[in-house]
mmCIF file of C-alpha atoms in Angstrom:
data_model
loop_
_atom_site.group_PDB
_atom_site.id
_atom_site.type_symbol
_atom_site.label_atom_id
_atom_site.label_comp_id
_atom_site.label_asym_id
_atom_site.label_seq_id
_atom_site.Cartn_x
_atom_site.Cartn_y
_atom_site.Cartn_z
ATOM 1 C CA UNK A 1 24.212 38.359 49.935
ATOM 2 C CA UNK A 2 25.013 35.996 53.304
ATOM 3 C CA UNK A 3 27.984 35.016 54.532
ATOM 4 C CA UNK A 4 26.317 31.504 55.073
ATOM 5 C CA UNK A 5 24.944 29.608 52.167
ATOM 6 C CA UNK A 6 22.162 28.542 54.381
ATOM 7 C CA UNK A 7 21.195 32.333 54.815
ATOM 8 C CA UNK A 8 20.015 32.311 51.339
ATOM 9 C CA UNK A 9 17.297 30.408 52.443
ATOM 10 C CA UNK A 10 16.480 31.052 56.142
ATOM 11 C CA UNK A 11 16.903 34.840 55.652
ATOM 12 C CA UNK A 12 14.083 34.664 53.093
ATOM 13 C CA UNK A 13 10.950 35.797 54.943
ATOM 14 C CA UNK A 14 8.866 33.050 56.046
ATOM 15 C CA UNK A 15 11.082 29.954 55.479
ATOM 16 C CA UNK A 16 11.662 29.405 59.446
ATOM 17 C CA UNK A 17 7.921 29.661 59.872
ATOM 18 C CA UNK A 18 7.433 27.016 57.532
ATOM 19 C CA UNK A 19 9.944 24.794 58.775
ATOM 20 C CA UNK A 20 8.636 25.418 62.722
ATOM 21 C CA UNK A 21 5.152 24.777 61.067
ATOM 22 C CA UNK A 22 5.619 21.518 59.881
ATOM 23 C CA UNK A 23 7.664 20.588 62.830
ATOM 24 C CA UNK A 24 4.677 21.170 65.242
ATOM 25 C CA UNK A 25 1.667 19.873 62.860
ATOM 26 C CA UNK A 26 3.515 17.271 60.667
ATOM 27 C CA UNK A 27 2.745 16.723 57.150
ATOM 28 C CA UNK A 28 0.332 19.328 55.464
ATOM 29 C CA UNK A 29 -1.030 20.166 51.936
ATOM 30 C CA UNK A 30 0.184 23.086 50.790
ATOM 31 C CA UNK A 31 -3.124 25.021 51.148
ATOM 32 C CA UNK A 32 -2.916 24.447 54.515
ATOM 33 C CA UNK A 33 0.476 26.162 54.767
ATOM 34 C CA UNK A 34 -0.663 28.986 52.848
ATOM 35 C CA UNK A 35 -3.562 29.769 54.970
ATOM 36 C CA UNK A 36 -1.566 29.508 58.165
ATOM 37 C CA UNK A 37 2.030 30.335 57.501
ATOM 38 C CA UNK A 38 1.268 33.125 54.753
ATOM 39 C CA UNK A 39 -0.614 33.587 51.520
ATOM 40 C CA UNK A 40 2.253 35.591 49.834
ATOM 41 C CA UNK A 41 2.522 34.857 46.084
ATOM 42 C CA UNK A 42 5.780 33.756 46.688
ATOM 43 C CA UNK A 43 5.156 30.852 49.183
ATOM 44 C CA UNK A 44 5.166 28.083 45.738
ATOM 45 C CA UNK A 45 8.643 29.499 45.010
ATOM 46 C CA UNK A 46 9.337 29.035 48.803
ATOM 47 C CA UNK A 47 8.603 25.741 49.068
ATOM 48 C CA UNK A 48 10.437 24.799 45.994
ATOM 49 C CA UNK A 49 13.676 26.350 47.500
ATOM 50 C CA UNK A 50 13.211 24.014 50.578
ATOM 51 C CA UNK A 51 12.667 21.020 48.556
ATOM 52 C CA UNK A 52 15.501 21.840 46.444
ATOM 53 C CA UNK A 53 18.027 22.100 49.318
ATOM 54 C CA UNK A 54 16.423 19.119 50.850
ATOM 55 C CA UNK A 55 14.493 20.337 53.767
ATOM 56 C CA UNK A 56 11.090 19.220 52.772
ATOM 57 C CA UNK A 57 9.550 16.948 50.130
ATOM 58 C CA UNK A 58 6.346 17.254 48.112
ATOM 59 C CA UNK A 59 4.301 14.696 47.126
ATOM 60 C CA UNK A 60 1.361 14.886 44.479
ATOM 61 C CA UNK A 61 -1.714 13.266 46.302
ATOM 62 C CA UNK A 62 -4.797 13.421 43.666
ATOM 63 C CA UNK A 63 -5.157 16.792 43.191
ATOM 64 C CA UNK A 64 -3.345 18.344 46.048
ATOM 65 C CA UNK A 65 0.310 18.400 47.005
ATOM 66 C CA UNK A 66 1.721 17.380 50.417
ATOM 67 C CA UNK A 67 4.714 18.969 52.142
ATOM 68 C CA UNK A 68 6.618 16.965 54.666
ATOM 69 C CA UNK A 69 10.018 17.906 56.290
ATOM 70 C CA UNK A 70 12.984 15.382 55.599
ATOM 71 C CA UNK A 71 15.176 14.366 58.149
ATOM 72 C CA UNK A 72 17.292 17.334 57.275
ATOM 73 C CA UNK A 73 14.518 19.412 57.589
ATOM 74 C CA UNK A 74 13.052 17.907 61.008
ATOM 75 C CA UNK A 75 16.622 18.703 62.345
ATOM 76 C CA UNK A 76 16.976 22.162 61.488
ATOM 77 C CA UNK A 77 13.448 22.797 62.687
ATOM 78 C CA UNK A 78 14.377 21.361 66.004
ATOM 79 C CA UNK A 79 17.194 23.564 66.102
ATOM 80 C CA UNK A 80 15.270 26.824 65.357
ATOM 81 C CA UNK A 81 12.677 25.491 68.095
ATOM 82 C CA UNK A 82 15.719 25.337 70.896
ATOM 83 C CA UNK A 83 16.634 28.895 69.820
ATOM 84 C CA UNK A 84 13.681 30.166 69.893
ATOM 85 C CA UNK A 85 13.369 28.980 73.385
ATOM 86 C CA UNK A 86 16.434 30.004 74.416
ATOM 87 C CA UNK A 87 16.216 33.350 73.434
ATOM 88 C CA UNK A 88 12.362 33.705 74.390
ATOM 89 C CA UNK A 89 11.539 31.192 77.148
ATOM 90 C CA UNK A 90 8.773 28.842 76.991
ATOM 91 C CA UNK A 91 6.174 31.832 75.377
ATOM 92 C CA UNK A 92 6.400 30.331 72.049
ATOM 93 C CA UNK A 93 3.380 30.611 70.044
ATOM 94 C CA UNK A 94 1.837 32.965 72.452
ATOM 95 C CA UNK A 95 0.072 35.838 70.445
ATOM 96 C CA UNK A 96 1.977 39.201 69.936
ATOM 97 C CA UNK A 97 0.356 42.127 71.645
ATOM 98 C CA UNK A 98 -1.480 44.543 69.806
ATOM 99 C CA UNK A 99 1.258 47.405 68.594
ATOM 100 C CA UNK A 100 4.181 44.906 68.908
ATOM 101 C CA UNK A 101 3.805 42.518 65.927
ATOM 102 C CA UNK A 102 6.659 42.784 63.451
ATOM 103 C CA UNK A 103 8.981 44.515 66.399
ATOM 104 C CA UNK A 104 11.157 41.396 66.364
ATOM 105 C CA UNK A 105 10.671 40.550 70.185
ATOM 106 C CA UNK A 106 8.066 38.485 72.109
ATOM 107 C CA UNK A 107 5.316 39.913 74.470
ATOM 108 C CA UNK A 108 7.033 41.378 77.729
ATOM 109 C CA UNK A 109 10.510 41.445 76.651
ATOM 110 C CA UNK A 110 12.023 44.773 76.080
ATOM 111 C CA UNK A 111 14.837 45.703 73.421
ATOM 112 C CA UNK A 112 17.561 45.765 76.354
ATOM 113 C CA UNK A 113 16.703 42.158 77.649
ATOM 114 C CA UNK A 114 16.183 40.976 73.730
ATOM 115 C CA UNK A 115 18.963 42.603 71.708
ATOM 116 C CA UNK A 116 22.045 43.186 73.822
#
């Protein structure tokens, strides 16, 4: 349970990754999102959730489905990107050093400087 309704979407794994991936790369086919964000079996469900809350649209293009940010989704992704820069500086997109992946902080940021 989340204190904010938006938390039901944003606290779910890969949701922010999908939004920022689309912000940085523009409209993409679902297969590209699966390949570049996650190939979790739940990705289809996550995309449907984002569509239901108005963050993305999904359009059938032949046999493929294109996913695009709505204006609201673009605004939210912009804010997420700015939050990332505020917390971690301009190191957005740097690869995580081996052994630090998934610990919640970027390269060169200690727990003390990241999480007061």
